[in-house]
Structure formats: structure tokens, C-alpha cells
Amino acid sequence: RFLIQTQFISAELMEDQLLLLLESLERKIVSQQLKLVRTQITLGSYEGDEPFLVDARLLCFKHEEEQGLTMDLVKMSGVQLWADGTAVPRDQPFEAVAALYVALYVLNLLSG
């Protein structure tokens, strides 16, 4: 099962996203990012470009760079995210967001 998840992650995530995930792990913000992406998957409508809202509190980090890192990570999955919690999907990103969720979930488990 882990091998399947790993193959799915590497097939869907770009190299730049993997580097941002590594930085997220170093900054210890993976669990907050996981909550944010879980919210996106739950609330998001990935049919068309309909905006939806996520909990903006999940975008509040200790350092501004961490918010930017998180927003860049999500944007690379095809969802433009704004500091007020507005999210706008681009180019039907569900698979990319799901891969990001799996990556964050696994990193969160491993960092325990």
C-alpha cells in the first residue's frame, strides 16, 4: 500500500513541490498544511472554476514565509489560494490536490 501511495505521489507531484514539502517538513508545518488540504478536498468543487472558501485560520503561520510556501505548494497543485481563505481551482486539479494530500499525510505520519 505504501509503495502504491509513493508511486502515486511521485507521478502527480512536480519536483518543485517535493522541494517545498521538504522545506515544510523542516519548518514543522506539515500538519497544518495537511488540515488545509483536507479542507480543500472536502469543500472544493473541482468542476469548473467555481471559487470556494477554506478556513483562513489554517493560513495563519508563525512566519510569513511559511504562509507563502504553503500557498505556492497549493498553487502548484492547480488551486489559487488567497490569504482570506478564497480558493479558485484551475485546470481540474483534483488529482494533483489528492496527491498533495497523500504526500502531506505520509510526511505527517513519518514525522509523528
XYZ file of C-alpha atoms in Angstrom:
112
model
C 0.000 0.000 0.000
C 2.832 2.410 0.869
C 4.536 1.617 -2.461
C 1.330 2.414 -4.358
C 0.974 5.711 -2.481
C 4.606 6.576 -3.171
C 4.193 5.895 -6.893
C 1.000 7.989 -6.957
C 2.764 10.852 -5.187
C 5.793 10.868 -7.464
C 3.599 10.637 -10.584
C 1.444 13.630 -9.605
C 3.805 15.980 -7.752
C 6.358 18.157 -9.506
C 9.963 18.290 -8.370
C 9.466 21.860 -7.096
C 6.584 20.654 -4.930
C 8.752 17.916 -3.461
C 11.331 20.541 -2.502
C 8.628 22.675 -0.869
C 7.390 19.614 1.002
C 10.906 19.041 2.300
C 11.093 22.651 3.468
C 7.658 22.276 5.093
C 8.916 19.228 6.950
C 11.965 21.153 8.170
C 9.761 24.049 9.327
C 7.373 21.613 11.067
C 4.264 22.950 9.321
C 3.165 19.736 7.598
C 0.304 19.021 10.000
C -1.226 22.471 9.452
C -0.808 22.112 5.695
C -2.483 18.693 5.882
C -5.512 20.224 7.621
C -5.698 22.924 4.954
C -5.525 20.498 2.035
C -8.030 18.152 3.732
C -10.389 21.131 3.954
C -9.810 21.863 0.267
C -10.670 18.323 -0.716
C -13.784 18.340 1.446
C -15.097 21.765 0.441
C -13.756 22.145 -3.065
C -15.836 21.858 -6.151
C -13.425 20.802 -8.844
C -15.916 21.084 -11.663
C -15.179 24.348 -13.413
C -13.556 27.390 -11.871
C -16.007 27.954 -9.024
C -14.286 29.594 -6.021
C -14.785 28.133 -2.578
C -13.689 29.111 0.922
C -11.336 27.338 3.287
C -10.762 28.254 6.913
C -8.426 31.268 6.695
C -7.107 30.433 10.183
C -5.310 27.493 8.561
C -3.267 30.044 6.628
C -2.004 31.747 9.783
C 1.583 30.718 10.404
C 4.259 31.992 12.771
C 6.262 33.343 9.847
C 5.029 34.991 6.666
C 7.382 32.807 4.604
C 5.515 29.717 5.793
C 2.228 31.104 4.503
C 3.849 31.882 1.155
C 5.433 28.436 0.993
C 2.043 26.838 1.668
C 0.233 28.974 -0.887
C 2.897 28.153 -3.505
C 2.624 24.449 -2.734
C -1.145 24.515 -3.193
C -0.886 26.674 -6.318
C 1.391 24.088 -7.922
C -1.476 21.624 -7.464
C -3.742 23.863 -9.513
C -5.573 25.829 -6.823
C -5.003 29.547 -6.391
C -5.264 30.265 -2.682
C -5.668 33.709 -1.122
C -4.910 34.794 2.445
C -8.627 35.394 3.129
C -9.359 31.687 2.518
C -10.668 32.035 -1.017
C -9.592 29.157 -3.247
C -10.035 29.028 -7.010
C -9.374 25.746 -8.832
C -7.629 25.890 -12.200
C -7.478 23.172 -14.853
C -9.369 20.489 -12.869
C -6.728 19.929 -10.180
C -8.416 17.173 -8.151
C -5.749 14.516 -8.866
C -2.909 16.916 -8.069
C -4.571 18.068 -4.835
C -5.234 14.437 -3.878
C -1.563 13.602 -4.487
C -0.529 16.558 -2.334
C -2.870 15.354 0.410
C -1.353 11.852 0.310
C 2.178 13.286 0.445
C 1.330 15.509 3.414
C -0.466 12.628 5.153
C 2.551 10.321 4.791
C 5.009 13.019 5.887
C 2.825 13.829 8.872
C 2.759 10.154 9.886
C 6.510 9.761 9.462
C 7.313 12.945 11.379
C 4.963 11.761 14.115
